[in-house]
Amino acid sequence: MSGLGKLRVAVIGAGAAGLCAARHLLSRPDTFVPPVVYELSENIGGTWVYEERVGYYDNGLPIHSSMYRDLRTNIPKEVMSFPDFPFAKHLPSFVHHTEVRKYLEQYCDHFRLWDHIQFGTSVASVTPVDVKGGWNGLAWNVNSNNVVDHSKSTTERFDAVMVCNGHFYDPYIPAIPGLEKFKGTLMHSHDYRTAEPLAGKSVVLLGAGLSGLDIAMELSNVEAQVILSHGQRPLTLPPGVQQAPPVTSVLDDGTLEFKNGERTKPEVFLFCTGYNFTFPFLDNKVGVKVQEHLVWPLYKFLIPPAYPSLFIVGICRAICPFPHFHIQSQFILSVLDGSFHLPSHEEMEKDIELDITAHRARGIATRHILKLDSEQWAYNDELAHLGGFKPLPRYWSNLYESNKVFRARDMLNYKSYSYTVLDNMEWKVHDLHGQQ
Ligand code: FAD
């Protein structure tokens, strides 16, 4: 430990990442004062709080969740869960989003998190202050506002801050020449809730990530004429969904032009192009920048070298999120309690630079550096090794990666698979669809 006495940590956001952070901080009363979890909404769960409306809440805040009504998870519950808190046994492997929200509420019950969450409180600024004898000579002023009564503003002092504000709420729309000339309905998947309003319409859907594919399939079920525009190899999709290369421009009369020169004039142009990272409350002094979808400089995608008691949790993409938060939170605790000694400021900067250079040398564009994909397992193991805590059980990566293969092979049916983890930590899969 630092010799400071117990440390006081602020957690920004009560989504899955913030809850996980709080759960681990509370498990160490010898080292940490119970955390303050700031949550601007009245609910825990962030992404998993489905909201039928789009746009803004009554209190003027933008709607956070990008959840759609019929979403079922794309990761089986056997590996989607936090490793120390499984989903209920009776649930299928791929659960409806309402079950994930319930699961997170049960997590709060089980680990007694509720009392530590300040609902309706929006963090407005996070500012480092030099404090003699503070953790690494630093402390943080966290200023927050009551979202209903704006006159209620408070500033509290913390030894460390864990930023868990999510990154699926600020829509990213790529710059497409002439986009302003599009005459139909322009929308982003953030505002997609159900297929019915688009029934029978012609829709060009840009982006074939998980949401893009899911939505394309939902639209094909309501007889929309869907063109899925993307830059990947041809995918196996329902017969109603055509595929096209990326849209490159919008012509004067509102027609979309694809990369192969073909054209179409749909009623709806739907962007499934992902989200921006935003940290509007972070003091500029901290120097954390977002450039081409890369948040940097962050040691181990978490820690700004100049301010090593600030932690930006959960920014990696193409990962298995809940276990990833579980690992990152424990690593952060190991940094704060001194069981892992961070390298020097210069060494961390060097590490980040080398990592970015190595990615570029492998032909990985800046915007994809945070996409860990299969590298997430080595990353998780490395943090567990450095922090000296238990890594994920060994079947985790294997089951998760197998699901990815099944999904790629059978996009239409992979959610009808059911997984069982056996006592010996092996697992087996059962194709329920095949049995019908
Ligand atoms: P969020 O859930 O976004 O939570 C962030 C919280 O921070 C929110 O409650 C927000 O109100 C709060 N907040 C933000 N700013 C402030 C502020 N200034 N002050 C106070 N509070 C603030 N993951 C899976 O594992 N399986 C899936 O099947 C899956 N499907 C998904 C489908 C969709 C459509 C989307 C968008 C995501 C999906 N994910 C899935 C990823 C999912 O986002 C993560 O699993 C996880 O829920 C992210 O948690 P988080 O805590 O990082 O962010």
Coordinates of C-alpha atoms and ligand atoms in Angstrom, one line a residue:
M1 CA 0.0 0.0 0.0
S2 CA 1.0 3.6 -0.5
G3 CA 1.2 4.6 3.2
L4 CA -1.6 7.1 2.6
G5 CA -4.3 5.3 4.6
K6 CA -7.3 4.1 2.7
L7 CA -7.8 5.4 -0.8
R8 CA -10.9 7.1 -2.0
V9 CA -11.9 6.3 -5.6
A10 CA -14.6 7.9 -7.8
V11 CA -16.3 5.8 -10.4
I12 CA -18.0 7.6 -13.3
G13 CA -20.9 5.6 -14.7
A14 CA -23.0 2.7 -13.3
G15 CA -23.0 0.6 -16.5
A16 CA -21.4 -2.9 -16.4
A17 CA -17.9 -1.4 -16.2
G18 CA -18.7 1.0 -13.3
L19 CA -20.5 -1.7 -11.4
C20 CA -17.6 -4.1 -11.8
A21 CA -15.2 -1.4 -10.6
A22 CA -17.3 -0.7 -7.5
R23 CA -17.7 -4.4 -6.8
H24 CA -13.9 -4.9 -6.6
L25 CA -13.2 -1.7 -4.7
L26 CA -15.8 -2.8 -2.1
S27 CA -14.2 -6.2 -1.8
R28 CA -11.1 -4.5 -0.3
P29 CA -12.2 -2.5 2.7
D30 CA -8.7 -2.7 4.1
T31 CA -7.4 -0.6 1.3
F32 CA -10.3 1.4 -0.1
V33 CA -13.0 3.6 1.3
P34 CA -16.3 2.6 -0.3
P35 CA -16.3 4.3 -3.7
V36 CA -18.7 7.0 -4.9
V37 CA -20.3 5.9 -8.2
Y38 CA -21.7 8.8 -10.2
E39 CA -24.5 7.9 -12.5
L40 CA -26.4 10.5 -14.5
S41 CA -29.5 8.5 -15.1
E42 CA -31.8 7.0 -12.5
N43 CA -30.8 3.4 -13.4
I44 CA -27.9 1.1 -13.4
G45 CA -27.0 -0.8 -16.6
G46 CA -26.2 1.9 -19.2
T47 CA -26.4 0.2 -22.5
W48 CA -28.8 -2.4 -21.1
V49 CA -31.5 0.1 -20.1
Y50 CA -33.8 -0.1 -23.2
E51 CA -35.5 3.2 -24.0
E52 CA -38.3 3.2 -26.5
R53 CA -37.9 7.0 -27.1
V54 CA -35.1 8.4 -29.2
G55 CA -33.5 11.7 -28.8
Y56 CA -33.7 13.2 -25.3
Y57 CA -35.1 12.3 -21.9
D58 CA -37.6 14.7 -20.3
N59 CA -34.8 16.3 -18.4
G60 CA -33.1 17.3 -21.6
L61 CA -30.2 14.7 -21.5
P62 CA -29.5 12.7 -24.6
I63 CA -30.7 9.1 -24.5
H64 CA -27.7 7.0 -23.7
S65 CA -28.7 3.4 -24.7
S66 CA -28.5 2.1 -28.3
M67 CA -30.4 -1.0 -27.4
Y68 CA -33.2 -2.2 -29.8
R69 CA -36.3 -4.0 -28.7
D70 CA -35.6 -7.5 -29.9
L71 CA -31.9 -7.7 -29.3
R72 CA -30.6 -11.0 -27.9
T73 CA -27.0 -11.1 -26.9
N74 CA -24.3 -12.1 -29.4
I75 CA -22.1 -13.7 -26.8
P76 CA -23.3 -16.8 -24.9
K77 CA -24.1 -16.2 -21.3
E78 CA -21.5 -18.8 -20.2
V79 CA -18.7 -16.4 -21.2
M80 CA -20.5 -13.1 -21.3
S81 CA -21.0 -13.0 -17.5
F82 CA -18.6 -11.7 -15.0
P83 CA -16.5 -14.7 -14.0
D84 CA -17.5 -14.4 -10.4
F85 CA -21.3 -14.1 -11.0
P86 CA -22.9 -16.5 -13.6
F87 CA -26.2 -15.8 -15.3
A88 CA -29.2 -17.8 -13.9
K89 CA -29.0 -21.5 -14.9
H90 CA -32.5 -21.6 -16.5
L91 CA -31.7 -19.0 -19.1
P92 CA -30.7 -19.9 -22.7
S93 CA -27.2 -19.2 -23.8
F94 CA -28.2 -16.1 -25.8
V95 CA -30.5 -14.0 -23.7
H96 CA -32.8 -11.1 -24.4
H97 CA -31.5 -7.7 -23.4
T98 CA -34.0 -7.5 -20.5
E99 CA -32.3 -10.5 -18.9
V100 CA -28.9 -8.7 -19.0
R101 CA -30.4 -5.7 -17.2
K102 CA -31.9 -8.0 -14.6
Y103 CA -28.6 -9.8 -14.3
L104 CA -26.8 -6.5 -13.6
E105 CA -29.4 -5.6 -11.0
Q106 CA -28.8 -9.0 -9.3
Y107 CA -25.1 -8.2 -9.4
C108 CA -25.8 -5.0 -7.5
D109 CA -27.9 -6.9 -5.0
H110 CA -25.3 -9.6 -4.5
F111 CA -22.3 -7.3 -4.1
R112 CA -24.4 -4.6 -2.2
L113 CA -23.5 -1.9 -4.6
W114 CA -26.8 0.2 -4.6
D115 CA -25.9 2.4 -1.6
H116 CA -22.8 3.6 -3.3
I117 CA -24.4 4.9 -6.4
Q118 CA -25.4 8.6 -6.7
F119 CA -28.1 8.5 -9.3
G120 CA -29.2 11.6 -11.2
T121 CA -25.7 13.0 -10.9
S122 CA -23.7 14.0 -13.9
V123 CA -19.9 14.4 -13.7
A124 CA -19.1 17.8 -15.2
S125 CA -15.3 17.9 -14.6
V126 CA -12.4 15.8 -13.4
T127 CA -9.4 17.9 -12.6
P128 CA -6.0 16.7 -11.3
V129 CA -4.6 18.6 -8.3
D130 CA -1.0 18.4 -7.0
V131 CA -1.2 17.1 -3.4
K132 CA 2.0 16.6 -1.4
G133 CA 1.9 13.1 0.0
G134 CA -1.0 12.2 -2.3
W135 CA -1.0 9.0 -4.4
N136 CA 1.9 9.7 -6.7
G137 CA 1.7 13.3 -5.6
L138 CA -1.8 13.6 -7.1
A139 CA -5.4 13.9 -6.2
W140 CA -8.6 14.6 -8.3
N141 CA -11.4 17.1 -7.9
V142 CA -14.6 15.6 -9.3
N143 CA -17.3 18.2 -9.9
S144 CA -20.8 16.9 -10.4
N145 CA -24.3 18.3 -11.0
N146 CA -27.7 17.1 -10.0
V147 CA -29.4 16.6 -13.4
V148 CA -32.8 17.9 -12.2
D149 CA -31.7 20.8 -9.9
H150 CA -28.8 22.4 -11.7
S151 CA -28.1 24.6 -8.8
K152 CA -26.9 21.6 -6.8
S153 CA -23.3 21.2 -7.8
T154 CA -20.6 19.6 -5.6
T155 CA -16.9 19.0 -5.8
E156 CA -15.3 16.1 -4.1
R157 CA -11.7 15.1 -3.7
F158 CA -10.5 11.6 -4.6
D159 CA -7.2 9.7 -4.7
A160 CA -8.1 8.1 -8.0
V161 CA -10.8 8.1 -10.7
M162 CA -12.1 5.2 -12.8
V163 CA -13.8 6.5 -15.9
C164 CA -16.6 4.1 -17.0
N165 CA -18.8 6.3 -19.1
G166 CA -19.3 3.9 -22.0
H167 CA -18.7 4.4 -25.7
F168 CA -21.8 3.4 -27.5
Y169 CA -23.9 6.5 -27.3
D170 CA -22.4 9.3 -29.5
P171 CA -23.1 8.2 -33.1
Y172 CA -20.2 8.3 -35.6
I173 CA -21.2 9.2 -39.1
P174 CA -18.5 9.0 -41.7
A175 CA -17.9 11.9 -44.0
I176 CA -19.5 11.0 -47.3
P177 CA -19.3 13.6 -50.0
G178 CA -22.7 15.1 -50.7
L179 CA -24.4 13.5 -47.7
E180 CA -26.4 16.7 -47.1
K181 CA -28.1 16.1 -50.4
F182 CA -29.7 12.9 -49.3
K183 CA -33.5 13.5 -49.5
G184 CA -34.9 10.5 -47.6
T185 CA -34.6 9.5 -43.9
L186 CA -31.1 9.5 -42.5
M187 CA -30.7 7.7 -39.3
H188 CA -28.1 6.0 -37.1
S189 CA -28.4 2.6 -35.4
H190 CA -28.3 4.5 -32.0
D191 CA -31.9 5.6 -32.9
Y192 CA -33.1 2.2 -34.2
R193 CA -35.6 0.5 -31.9
T194 CA -37.8 -1.8 -34.0
A195 CA -38.1 -2.9 -37.7
E196 CA -41.8 -2.1 -38.1
P197 CA -41.5 1.7 -39.0
L198 CA -39.2 0.6 -41.8
A199 CA -41.5 -2.2 -43.1
G200 CA -41.7 -2.4 -46.8
K201 CA -39.2 0.5 -47.3
S202 CA -36.1 0.6 -49.4
V203 CA -33.1 0.8 -47.0
V204 CA -29.4 1.2 -47.5
L205 CA -27.7 0.1 -44.4
L206 CA -24.0 1.1 -44.1
G207 CA -21.7 -1.1 -42.0
A208 CA -21.7 -4.8 -41.4
G209 CA -20.7 -5.0 -37.7
L210 CA -22.8 -6.9 -35.3
S211 CA -25.5 -4.3 -35.1
G212 CA -25.6 -3.8 -38.8
L213 CA -26.0 -7.5 -39.4
D214 CA -28.7 -7.9 -36.7
I215 CA -30.7 -4.9 -38.0
A216 CA -30.4 -6.1 -41.7
M217 CA -31.9 -9.4 -40.6
E218 CA -34.7 -7.7 -38.6
L219 CA -35.5 -5.5 -41.6
S220 CA -35.6 -8.5 -44.0
N221 CA -38.3 -10.0 -41.7
V222 CA -40.6 -7.0 -42.3
E223 CA -40.2 -7.1 -46.1
A224 CA -37.9 -4.1 -46.2
Q225 CA -35.7 -4.0 -49.4
V226 CA -32.4 -4.0 -47.7
I227 CA -29.0 -3.3 -49.3
L228 CA -26.2 -3.9 -46.8
S229 CA -23.3 -1.8 -47.9
H230 CA -19.9 -2.9 -46.5
G231 CA -16.3 -3.4 -47.3
Q232 CA -15.9 -7.1 -46.3
R233 CA -16.1 -10.3 -48.3
P234 CA -19.6 -11.4 -49.2
L235 CA -21.6 -12.6 -46.2
T236 CA -24.2 -15.3 -45.9
L237 CA -27.4 -13.4 -45.3
P238 CA -31.1 -13.9 -45.6
P239 CA -32.4 -13.9 -49.3
G240 CA -34.1 -10.5 -48.8
V241 CA -30.8 -8.8 -48.1
Q242 CA -28.6 -7.7 -51.0
Q243 CA -25.0 -6.7 -50.5
A244 CA -23.0 -3.8 -52.0
P245 CA -19.6 -2.2 -51.5
P246 CA -19.3 1.0 -49.4
V247 CA -21.3 4.1 -50.4
T248 CA -18.8 6.6 -51.7
S249 CA -20.9 9.7 -52.4
V250 CA -24.4 11.1 -52.6
L251 CA -25.3 12.8 -56.0
D252 CA -27.1 16.1 -56.4
D253 CA -30.5 14.4 -56.7
G254 CA -30.0 12.4 -53.5
T255 CA -28.9 9.1 -55.2
L256 CA -26.3 7.0 -53.4
E257 CA -23.3 5.9 -55.4
F258 CA -21.4 2.7 -54.3
K259 CA -17.7 2.1 -54.8
N260 CA -18.4 -0.1 -57.8
G261 CA -20.2 2.8 -59.6
E262 CA -23.7 1.3 -59.0
R263 CA -26.4 3.7 -57.8
T264 CA -29.6 3.6 -55.8
K265 CA -32.1 6.0 -54.3
P266 CA -33.4 4.5 -51.1
E267 CA -36.1 5.9 -48.8
V268 CA -33.9 5.3 -45.8
F269 CA -30.1 5.6 -45.3
L270 CA -29.2 3.9 -42.0
F271 CA -25.7 4.2 -40.5
C272 CA -24.5 1.3 -38.5
T273 CA -21.1 2.9 -38.4
G274 CA -20.3 2.8 -34.7
Y275 CA -19.7 5.5 -32.1
N276 CA -17.3 8.2 -31.0
F277 CA -15.4 8.2 -27.7
T278 CA -16.1 11.2 -25.6
F279 CA -14.8 12.3 -22.2
P280 CA -16.2 15.8 -22.0
F281 CA -15.5 16.1 -18.3
L282 CA -11.7 15.4 -18.5
D283 CA -9.5 18.3 -17.9
N284 CA -7.4 19.1 -21.0
K285 CA -4.3 19.1 -18.8
V286 CA -4.6 15.3 -18.6
G287 CA -3.8 15.2 -22.3
V288 CA -6.0 12.2 -23.2
K289 CA -6.8 12.6 -26.9
V290 CA -9.1 10.8 -29.3
Q291 CA -7.8 10.6 -32.8
E292 CA -9.2 8.3 -35.5
H293 CA -11.0 6.2 -32.9
L294 CA -7.8 5.8 -30.8
V295 CA -7.8 7.0 -27.3
W296 CA -4.2 7.8 -26.3
P297 CA -1.7 7.9 -24.7
L298 CA -2.9 5.1 -22.4
Y299 CA -0.6 2.5 -20.9
K300 CA -2.3 -0.9 -21.3
F301 CA -5.2 1.0 -22.8
L302 CA -6.0 2.3 -19.4
I303 CA -3.6 4.7 -17.8
P304 CA -2.4 8.1 -19.0
P305 CA 1.4 8.0 -18.1
A306 CA 1.4 11.6 -16.8
Y307 CA -1.6 10.9 -14.5
P308 CA -1.4 7.3 -13.3
S309 CA -4.3 7.5 -10.8
L310 CA -6.8 8.0 -13.6
F311 CA -8.1 4.9 -15.3
I312 CA -10.2 4.8 -18.5
V313 CA -12.0 1.5 -18.3
G314 CA -13.5 -0.5 -21.1
I315 CA -12.5 1.4 -24.2
C316 CA -11.2 -1.7 -26.1
R317 CA -13.5 -3.0 -28.9
A318 CA -14.3 -6.4 -30.3
I319 CA -13.9 -7.9 -26.8
C320 CA -15.9 -10.0 -24.4
P321 CA -16.8 -6.9 -22.2
F322 CA -17.8 -8.1 -18.8
P323 CA -14.8 -10.4 -18.1
H324 CA -12.6 -7.7 -19.6
F325 CA -13.9 -5.2 -17.1
H326 CA -13.4 -7.7 -14.3
I327 CA -9.7 -8.1 -15.3
Q328 CA -9.1 -4.4 -15.8
S329 CA -10.7 -3.5 -12.5
Q330 CA -8.5 -5.9 -10.6
F331 CA -5.4 -4.7 -12.4
I332 CA -6.3 -1.1 -11.4
L333 CA -6.6 -2.2 -7.8
S334 CA -3.2 -3.8 -8.0
V335 CA -1.7 -0.5 -9.3
L336 CA -3.4 1.5 -6.5
D337 CA -2.5 -0.9 -3.7
G338 CA 1.1 -1.0 -4.9
S339 CA 1.2 -4.8 -5.6
F340 CA 2.0 -3.8 -9.2
H341 CA 4.6 -1.1 -9.5
L342 CA 3.9 0.9 -12.7
P343 CA 6.9 1.7 -14.9
S344 CA 8.1 5.3 -14.9
H345 CA 6.3 7.9 -16.9
E346 CA 8.9 7.7 -19.7
E347 CA 8.8 3.9 -19.8
M348 CA 5.0 3.9 -20.1
E349 CA 5.2 6.5 -22.9
K350 CA 7.8 4.3 -24.7
D351 CA 5.7 1.2 -24.2
I352 CA 2.7 3.0 -25.8
E353 CA 4.8 4.3 -28.7
L354 CA 6.2 0.8 -29.4
D355 CA 2.8 -0.7 -29.3
I356 CA 1.4 1.8 -31.8
T357 CA 4.4 1.3 -34.0
A358 CA 4.1 -2.5 -33.9
H359 CA 0.4 -2.2 -34.9
R360 CA 1.2 0.0 -37.8
A361 CA 4.0 -2.3 -38.9
R362 CA 1.4 -5.1 -39.1
G363 CA -0.7 -2.9 -41.3
I364 CA -3.3 -2.1 -38.7
A365 CA -4.8 1.3 -39.2
T366 CA -5.0 3.6 -36.2
R367 CA -8.7 3.4 -36.0
H368 CA -8.4 -0.4 -35.4
I369 CA -5.8 -0.4 -32.7
L370 CA -8.3 -0.6 -29.9
K371 CA -10.0 -3.6 -31.6
L372 CA -8.4 -6.3 -29.6
D373 CA -10.3 -9.2 -31.0
S374 CA -8.5 -12.5 -30.3
E375 CA -5.6 -10.6 -28.7
Q376 CA -7.9 -9.8 -25.8
W377 CA -6.9 -13.1 -24.2
A378 CA -3.2 -12.4 -24.1
Y379 CA -4.0 -8.9 -22.9
N380 CA -6.2 -10.2 -20.0
D381 CA -3.6 -12.8 -19.1
E382 CA -0.9 -10.2 -19.1
L383 CA -2.9 -7.9 -16.7
A384 CA -3.7 -10.8 -14.4
H385 CA 0.0 -11.8 -14.4
L386 CA 1.2 -8.3 -13.7
G387 CA -1.4 -7.7 -11.1
G388 CA -0.9 -11.1 -9.4
F389 CA -4.5 -12.2 -9.5
K390 CA -6.4 -15.1 -11.0
P391 CA -6.7 -15.2 -14.8
L392 CA -9.9 -16.2 -16.6
P393 CA -10.7 -19.9 -16.5
R394 CA -9.1 -21.5 -19.5
Y395 CA -12.3 -22.5 -21.3
W396 CA -13.3 -18.9 -21.6
S397 CA -11.3 -17.9 -24.6
N398 CA -12.0 -21.2 -26.4
L399 CA -15.7 -21.0 -26.0
Y400 CA -15.9 -17.3 -27.0
E401 CA -13.7 -17.9 -30.1
S402 CA -15.8 -20.9 -31.1
N403 CA -19.0 -18.8 -30.9
K404 CA -17.3 -16.4 -33.2
V405 CA -16.6 -19.1 -35.7
F406 CA -20.2 -20.4 -35.5
R407 CA -21.5 -16.9 -35.9
A408 CA -19.4 -16.4 -39.0
R409 CA -20.5 -19.7 -40.4
D410 CA -24.2 -19.5 -39.6
M411 CA -25.2 -15.9 -38.9
L412 CA -28.9 -16.8 -39.1
N413 CA -28.9 -19.6 -36.5
Y414 CA -25.9 -19.3 -34.2
K415 CA -28.1 -17.9 -31.4
S416 CA -30.1 -21.1 -31.3
Y417 CA -26.9 -22.9 -30.0
S418 CA -26.8 -23.9 -26.4
Y419 CA -23.6 -24.2 -24.4
T420 CA -22.8 -26.3 -21.3
V421 CA -19.7 -25.9 -19.2
L422 CA -18.8 -29.2 -17.6
D423 CA -17.3 -29.7 -14.2
N424 CA -13.9 -30.5 -15.7
M425 CA -14.0 -27.0 -17.4
E426 CA -14.5 -28.5 -20.8
W427 CA -17.6 -27.4 -22.6
K428 CA -20.0 -28.7 -25.2
V429 CA -22.4 -27.1 -27.7
H430 CA -25.8 -28.2 -28.8
D431 CA -27.6 -26.9 -31.9
L432 CA -31.2 -26.5 -30.8
H433 CA -32.1 -25.3 -34.3
G434 CA -30.9 -28.5 -35.8
Q435 CA -33.2 -30.5 -33.5
Q436 CA -36.4 -28.7 -34.5
Ligands
FAD1 P1 -22.5 1.8 -20.6 O1 -23.3 0.6 -20.5 O2 -22.7 2.7 -21.7 O3 -22.6 2.6 -19.2 C1 -22.0 3.9 -19.0 C2 -22.8 4.6 -17.9 O4 -22.1 5.8 -17.6 C3 -24.2 4.9 -18.3 O5 -25.1 4.5 -17.3 C4 -24.2 6.5 -18.4 O6 -25.4 7.0 -18.0 C5 -23.1 6.8 -17.4 N1 -22.5 8.1 -17.7 C6 -21.9 8.6 -18.8 N2 -21.4 9.8 -18.7 C7 -21.6 10.1 -17.4 C8 -21.3 11.3 -16.6 N3 -20.7 12.4 -17.2 N4 -21.7 11.3 -15.3 C9 -22.3 10.3 -14.7 N5 -22.6 9.1 -15.4 C10 -22.3 9.1 -16.7 N6 -21.9 -6.7 -24.8 C11 -21.9 -8.0 -24.5 O7 -21.2 -8.5 -23.7 N7 -22.8 -8.8 -25.2 C12 -23.7 -8.4 -26.1 O8 -24.5 -9.1 -26.7 C13 -23.7 -7.0 -26.4 N8 -24.6 -6.4 -27.3 C14 -24.6 -5.1 -27.5 C15 -25.5 -4.5 -28.3 C16 -25.6 -3.1 -28.5 C17 -26.6 -2.6 -29.4 C18 -24.6 -2.3 -27.9 C19 -24.6 -0.8 -28.1 C20 -23.6 -2.8 -27.1 C21 -23.6 -4.2 -26.9 N9 -22.7 -4.8 -26.0 C22 -22.7 -6.2 -25.7 C23 -21.6 -4.0 -25.4 C24 -22.0 -3.3 -24.1 O9 -22.1 -2.0 -24.4 C25 -21.1 -3.7 -23.0 O10 -21.4 -5.0 -22.7 C26 -21.3 -2.9 -21.7 O11 -22.6 -2.9 -21.3 C27 -20.7 -1.6 -21.7 O12 -20.7 -1.1 -20.4 P2 -20.1 0.3 -19.9 O13 -20.3 0.3 -18.5 O14 -18.7 0.4 -20.5 O15 -20.9 1.4 -20.7

